[in-house]
């Protein structure tokens, strides 16, 4: 249950908007590493990517190709020249719709890979289906082999300030997930204020989320640095209060290698080195990997590749 001390904490939250914007501006002005240090951080970024396809035209062949790209995200010859070919560089997971989970599991098993399959659920992206339908979708994805579930919150509850009701729903999703990790998508573009985003972050963590995630990627506003500041400060405060580490996943609109480096800077400065791993930090992306591989190719060869020279995801 939502205990009195937690209700008091959530009700008293106020976020200083100007301070958040100033901090985000500072992060965006940070210098990023160059040369071999940049290449090393880019490979680190690859290992934190949830390689995603959430399109209406997803087919078994698309899922097959996505999974094989996740297992070998950077061309083998490039990794070999960096002496990283035998270090097990893969993405953190693949992320698909519930109906595609079975195909992803079969493909990864055939490739002799233990890479986890993540599935969106609970009426993604709007979360507007009946509660029992959303719960059944979670159970179905887990039954088909998903070991990570990305749920979406009911934004109506957050906007109306019905935090106990939101807690109860997320807690039910947590139970439906069983042993699967649960990432809770806040859909920050639809929550209105930084204060609502902080409160939703707290409630999601209190209800048992393993990660909190910015967006579905389908909203007008997705992963932004000011929103990330608010969410990771909530994670830090929750850790200081409970001793429990909760992960963070920005998603939506992260397309360039340089952006991925800035996200690592933000996490390192706000949460520390413990969060710089796939267990506590993920990047939700579909096109980011292609740009990272281009930059790795340039680091190794001194020139940029034509698009046909790199395997597509």
PDB file of N, CA and C in Angstrom, residues 54-107:
ATOM      1  N   UNK A  54       9.268  -0.603 -33.335  1.00  0.00           N
ATOM      2  CA  UNK A  54       7.869  -0.515 -32.890  1.00  0.00           C
ATOM      3  C   UNK A  54       7.053   0.143 -33.996  1.00  0.00           C
ATOM      4  N   UNK A  55       7.109  -0.476 -35.174  1.00  0.00           N
ATOM      5  CA  UNK A  55       6.432   0.066 -36.345  1.00  0.00           C
ATOM      6  C   UNK A  55       5.215  -0.782 -36.694  1.00  0.00           C
ATOM      7  N   UNK A  56       4.267  -0.156 -37.355  1.00  0.00           N
ATOM      8  CA  UNK A  56       3.072  -0.870 -37.763  1.00  0.00           C
ATOM      9  C   UNK A  56       3.334  -1.908 -38.834  1.00  0.00           C
ATOM     10  N   UNK A  57       4.454  -1.757 -39.550  1.00  0.00           N
ATOM     11  CA  UNK A  57       4.760  -2.701 -40.632  1.00  0.00           C
ATOM     12  C   UNK A  57       5.855  -3.699 -40.239  1.00  0.00           C
ATOM     13  N   UNK A  58       6.044  -3.926 -38.932  1.00  0.00           N
ATOM     14  CA  UNK A  58       7.006  -4.947 -38.489  1.00  0.00           C
ATOM     15  C   UNK A  58       6.587  -6.324 -39.020  1.00  0.00           C
ATOM     16  N   UNK A  59       7.544  -7.045 -39.563  1.00  0.00           N
ATOM     17  CA  UNK A  59       7.304  -8.390 -40.101  1.00  0.00           C
ATOM     18  C   UNK A  59       8.310  -9.349 -39.468  1.00  0.00           C
ATOM     19  N   UNK A  60       8.110 -10.659 -39.600  1.00  0.00           N
ATOM     20  CA  UNK A  60       9.094 -11.611 -39.072  1.00  0.00           C
ATOM     21  C   UNK A  60      10.500 -11.365 -39.601  1.00  0.00           C
ATOM     22  N   UNK A  61      10.635 -10.971 -40.863  1.00  0.00           N
ATOM     23  CA  UNK A  61      11.973 -10.729 -41.425  1.00  0.00           C
ATOM     24  C   UNK A  61      12.620  -9.496 -40.797  1.00  0.00           C
ATOM     25  N   UNK A  62      11.824  -8.462 -40.497  1.00  0.00           N
ATOM     26  CA  UNK A  62      12.355  -7.276 -39.803  1.00  0.00           C
ATOM     27  C   UNK A  62      12.885  -7.652 -38.420  1.00  0.00           C
ATOM     28  N   UNK A  63      12.113  -8.466 -37.704  1.00  0.00           N
ATOM     29  CA  UNK A  63      12.504  -8.881 -36.356  1.00  0.00           C
ATOM     30  C   UNK A  63      13.777  -9.726 -36.420  1.00  0.00           C
ATOM     31  N   UNK A  64      13.842 -10.624 -37.395  1.00  0.00           N
ATOM     32  CA  UNK A  64      15.021 -11.482 -37.571  1.00  0.00           C
ATOM     33  C   UNK A  64      16.276 -10.633 -37.787  1.00  0.00           C
ATOM     34  N   UNK A  65      16.157  -9.642 -38.670  1.00  0.00           N
ATOM     35  CA  UNK A  65      17.303  -8.780 -38.984  1.00  0.00           C
ATOM     36  C   UNK A  65      17.700  -7.948 -37.759  1.00  0.00           C
ATOM     37  N   UNK A  66      16.701  -7.435 -37.037  1.00  0.00           N
ATOM     38  CA  UNK A  66      16.965  -6.632 -35.831  1.00  0.00           C
ATOM     39  C   UNK A  66      17.743  -7.449 -34.807  1.00  0.00           C
ATOM     40  N   UNK A  67      17.321  -8.691 -34.590  1.00  0.00           N
ATOM     41  CA  UNK A  67      17.968  -9.539 -33.585  1.00  0.00           C
ATOM     42  C   UNK A  67      19.410  -9.861 -33.964  1.00  0.00           C
ATOM     43  N   UNK A  68      19.645 -10.161 -35.240  1.00  0.00           N
ATOM     44  CA  UNK A  68      21.012 -10.469 -35.670  1.00  0.00           C
ATOM     45  C   UNK A  68      21.911  -9.236 -35.564  1.00  0.00           C
ATOM     46  N   UNK A  69      21.337  -8.063 -35.824  1.00  0.00           N
ATOM     47  CA  UNK A  69      22.109  -6.821 -35.666  1.00  0.00           C
ATOM     48  C   UNK A  69      22.429  -6.582 -34.187  1.00  0.00           C
ATOM     49  N   UNK A  70      21.508  -6.920 -33.302  1.00  0.00           N
ATOM     50  CA  UNK A  70      21.733  -6.747 -31.867  1.00  0.00           C
ATOM     51  C   UNK A  70      22.859  -7.647 -31.366  1.00  0.00           C
ATOM     52  N   UNK A  71      22.931  -8.852 -31.924  1.00  0.00           N
ATOM     53  CA  UNK A  71      23.974  -9.798 -31.530  1.00  0.00           C
ATOM     54  C   UNK A  71      25.345  -9.365 -32.055  1.00  0.00           C
ATOM     55  N   UNK A  72      25.384  -8.790 -33.278  1.00  0.00           N
ATOM     56  CA  UNK A  72      26.644  -8.300 -33.879  1.00  0.00           C
ATOM     57  C   UNK A  72      26.420  -6.853 -34.316  1.00  0.00           C
ATOM     58  N   UNK A  73      26.379  -5.915 -33.347  1.00  0.00           N
ATOM     59  CA  UNK A  73      25.993  -4.540 -33.666  1.00  0.00           C
ATOM     60  C   UNK A  73      27.035  -3.755 -34.466  1.00  0.00           C
ATOM     61  N   UNK A  74      28.316  -4.112 -34.299  1.00  0.00           N
ATOM     62  CA  UNK A  74      29.411  -3.443 -35.018  1.00  0.00           C
ATOM     63  C   UNK A  74      30.113  -4.482 -35.888  1.00  0.00           C
ATOM     64  N   UNK A  75      30.431  -4.097 -37.112  1.00  0.00           N
ATOM     65  CA  UNK A  75      31.067  -5.037 -38.027  1.00  0.00           C
ATOM     66  C   UNK A  75      32.290  -5.701 -37.397  1.00  0.00           C
ATOM     67  N   UNK A  76      32.404  -7.005 -37.591  1.00  0.00           N
ATOM     68  CA  UNK A  76      33.448  -7.795 -36.939  1.00  0.00           C
ATOM     69  C   UNK A  76      34.841  -7.274 -37.271  1.00  0.00           C
ATOM     70  N   UNK A  77      35.093  -6.911 -38.536  1.00  0.00           N
ATOM     71  CA  UNK A  77      36.435  -6.463 -38.925  1.00  0.00           C
ATOM     72  C   UNK A  77      36.813  -5.154 -38.219  1.00  0.00           C
ATOM     73  N   UNK A  78      35.812  -4.293 -37.955  1.00  0.00           N
ATOM     74  CA  UNK A  78      36.086  -3.043 -37.243  1.00  0.00           C
ATOM     75  C   UNK A  78      36.449  -3.327 -35.787  1.00  0.00           C
ATOM     76  N   UNK A  79      35.688  -4.224 -35.174  1.00  0.00           N
ATOM     77  CA  UNK A  79      35.989  -4.595 -33.782  1.00  0.00           C
ATOM     78  C   UNK A  79      37.361  -5.251 -33.670  1.00  0.00           C
ATOM     79  N   UNK A  80      37.710  -6.062 -34.669  1.00  0.00           N
ATOM     80  CA  UNK A  80      38.997  -6.762 -34.624  1.00  0.00           C
ATOM     81  C   UNK A  80      40.158  -5.769 -34.660  1.00  0.00           C
ATOM     82  N   UNK A  81      40.027  -4.736 -35.475  1.00  0.00           N
ATOM     83  CA  UNK A  81      41.089  -3.731 -35.553  1.00  0.00           C
ATOM     84  C   UNK A  81      41.215  -2.934 -34.259  1.00  0.00           C
ATOM     85  N   UNK A  82      40.160  -2.929 -33.451  1.00  0.00           N
ATOM     86  CA  UNK A  82      40.196  -2.254 -32.153  1.00  0.00           C
ATOM     87  C   UNK A  82      40.508  -3.237 -31.028  1.00  0.00           C
ATOM     88  N   UNK A  83      40.767  -4.506 -31.386  1.00  0.00           N
ATOM     89  CA  UNK A  83      41.003  -5.576 -30.416  1.00  0.00           C
ATOM     90  C   UNK A  83      39.817  -5.731 -29.474  1.00  0.00           C
ATOM     91  N   UNK A  84      38.617  -5.592 -30.025  1.00  0.00           N
ATOM     92  CA  UNK A  84      37.395  -5.739 -29.234  1.00  0.00           C
ATOM     93  C   UNK A  84      36.495  -6.839 -29.783  1.00  0.00           C
ATOM     94  N   UNK A  85      37.018  -7.632 -30.718  1.00  0.00           N
ATOM     95  CA  UNK A  85      36.198  -8.640 -31.393  1.00  0.00           C
ATOM     96  C   UNK A  85      35.796  -9.790 -30.476  1.00  0.00           C
ATOM     97  N   UNK A  86      36.539 -10.006 -29.403  1.00  0.00           N
ATOM     98  CA  UNK A  86      36.241 -11.126 -28.503  1.00  0.00           C
ATOM     99  C   UNK A  86      35.774 -10.655 -27.128  1.00  0.00           C
ATOM    100  N   UNK A  87      35.268  -9.431 -27.056  1.00  0.00           N
ATOM    101  CA  UNK A  87      34.845  -8.859 -25.772  1.00  0.00           C
ATOM    102  C   UNK A  87      33.330  -8.940 -25.556  1.00  0.00           C
ATOM    103  N   UNK A  88      32.630  -9.601 -26.479  1.00  0.00           N
ATOM    104  CA  UNK A  88      31.183  -9.782 -26.300  1.00  0.00           C
ATOM    105  C   UNK A  88      30.376  -8.514 -26.437  1.00  0.00           C
ATOM    106  N   UNK A  89      30.736  -7.652 -27.396  1.00  0.00           N
ATOM    107  CA  UNK A  89      29.998  -6.403 -27.598  1.00  0.00           C
ATOM    108  C   UNK A  89      28.668  -6.701 -28.294  1.00  0.00           C
ATOM    109  N   UNK A  90      27.579  -6.552 -27.561  1.00  0.00           N
ATOM    110  CA  UNK A  90      26.229  -6.668 -28.117  1.00  0.00           C
ATOM    111  C   UNK A  90      25.409  -5.493 -27.593  1.00  0.00           C
ATOM    112  N   UNK A  91      24.213  -5.312 -28.123  1.00  0.00           N
ATOM    113  CA  UNK A  91      23.314  -4.337 -27.505  1.00  0.00           C
ATOM    114  C   UNK A  91      22.798  -4.931 -26.191  1.00  0.00           C
ATOM    115  N   UNK A  92      22.111  -4.100 -25.402  1.00  0.00           N
ATOM    116  CA  UNK A  92      21.616  -4.575 -24.106  1.00  0.00           C
ATOM    117  C   UNK A  92      20.415  -5.502 -24.266  1.00  0.00           C
ATOM    118  N   UNK A  93      19.571  -5.223 -25.263  1.00  0.00           N
ATOM    119  CA  UNK A  93      18.352  -6.007 -25.482  1.00  0.00           C
ATOM    120  C   UNK A  93      17.775  -5.627 -26.835  1.00  0.00           C
ATOM    121  N   UNK A  94      16.775  -6.378 -27.273  1.00  0.00           N
ATOM    122  CA  UNK A  94      15.939  -5.943 -28.390  1.00  0.00           C
ATOM    123  C   UNK A  94      14.561  -5.647 -27.815  1.00  0.00           C
ATOM    124  N   UNK A  95      13.862  -4.677 -28.392  1.00  0.00           N
ATOM    125  CA  UNK A  95      12.560  -4.260 -27.877  1.00  0.00           C
ATOM    126  C   UNK A  95      11.543  -4.282 -29.017  1.00  0.00           C
ATOM    127  N   UNK A  96      10.455  -5.021 -28.817  1.00  0.00           N
ATOM    128  CA  UNK A  96       9.455  -5.230 -29.869  1.00  0.00           C
ATOM    129  C   UNK A  96       8.048  -5.192 -29.262  1.00  0.00           C
ATOM    130  N   UNK A  97       7.045  -5.288 -30.143  1.00  0.00           N
ATOM    131  CA  UNK A  97       5.659  -5.413 -29.687  1.00  0.00           C
ATOM    132  C   UNK A  97       5.411  -6.815 -29.121  1.00  0.00           C
ATOM    133  N   UNK A  98       4.404  -6.971 -28.250  1.00  0.00           N
ATOM    134  CA  UNK A  98       4.134  -8.278 -27.646  1.00  0.00           C
ATOM    135  C   UNK A  98       3.931  -9.400 -28.673  1.00  0.00           C
ATOM    136  N   UNK A  99       3.271  -9.085 -29.779  1.00  0.00           N
ATOM    137  CA  UNK A  99       2.998 -10.113 -30.778  1.00  0.00           C
ATOM    138  C   UNK A  99       4.248 -10.570 -31.525  1.00  0.00           C
ATOM    139  N   UNK A 100       5.350  -9.843 -31.371  1.00  0.00           N
ATOM    140  CA  UNK A 100       6.601 -10.177 -32.062  1.00  0.00           C
ATOM    141  C   UNK A 100       7.629 -10.825 -31.130  1.00  0.00           C
ATOM    142  N   UNK A 101       7.280 -10.953 -29.848  1.00  0.00           N
ATOM    143  CA  UNK A 101       8.231 -11.476 -28.858  1.00  0.00           C
ATOM    144  C   UNK A 101       8.688 -12.885 -29.221  1.00  0.00           C
ATOM    145  N   UNK A 102       7.733 -13.756 -29.562  1.00  0.00           N
ATOM    146  CA  UNK A 102       8.067 -15.144 -29.869  1.00  0.00           C
ATOM    147  C   UNK A 102       9.077 -15.262 -30.995  1.00  0.00           C
ATOM    148  N   UNK A 103       8.906 -14.436 -32.051  1.00  0.00           N
ATOM    149  CA  UNK A 103       9.833 -14.462 -33.188  1.00  0.00           C
ATOM    150  C   UNK A 103      11.235 -14.028 -32.761  1.00  0.00           C
ATOM    151  N   UNK A 104      11.298 -12.989 -31.907  1.00  0.00           N
ATOM    152  CA  UNK A 104      12.602 -12.510 -31.432  1.00  0.00           C
ATOM    153  C   UNK A 104      13.296 -13.563 -30.578  1.00  0.00           C
ATOM    154  N   UNK A 105      12.547 -14.217 -29.707  1.00  0.00           N
ATOM    155  CA  UNK A 105      13.120 -15.251 -28.833  1.00  0.00           C
ATOM    156  C   UNK A 105      13.686 -16.396 -29.669  1.00  0.00           C
ATOM    157  N   UNK A 106      12.928 -16.845 -30.674  1.00  0.00           N
ATOM    158  CA  UNK A 106      13.371 -17.953 -31.536  1.00  0.00           C
ATOM    159  C   UNK A 106      14.637 -17.574 -32.301  1.00  0.00           C
ATOM    160  N   UNK A 107      14.667 -16.351 -32.858  1.00  0.00           N
ATOM    161  CA  UNK A 107      15.833 -15.903 -33.630  1.00  0.00           C
ATOM    162  C   UNK A 107      17.082 -15.850 -32.762  1.00  0.00           C
TER     163      UNK A 107
END
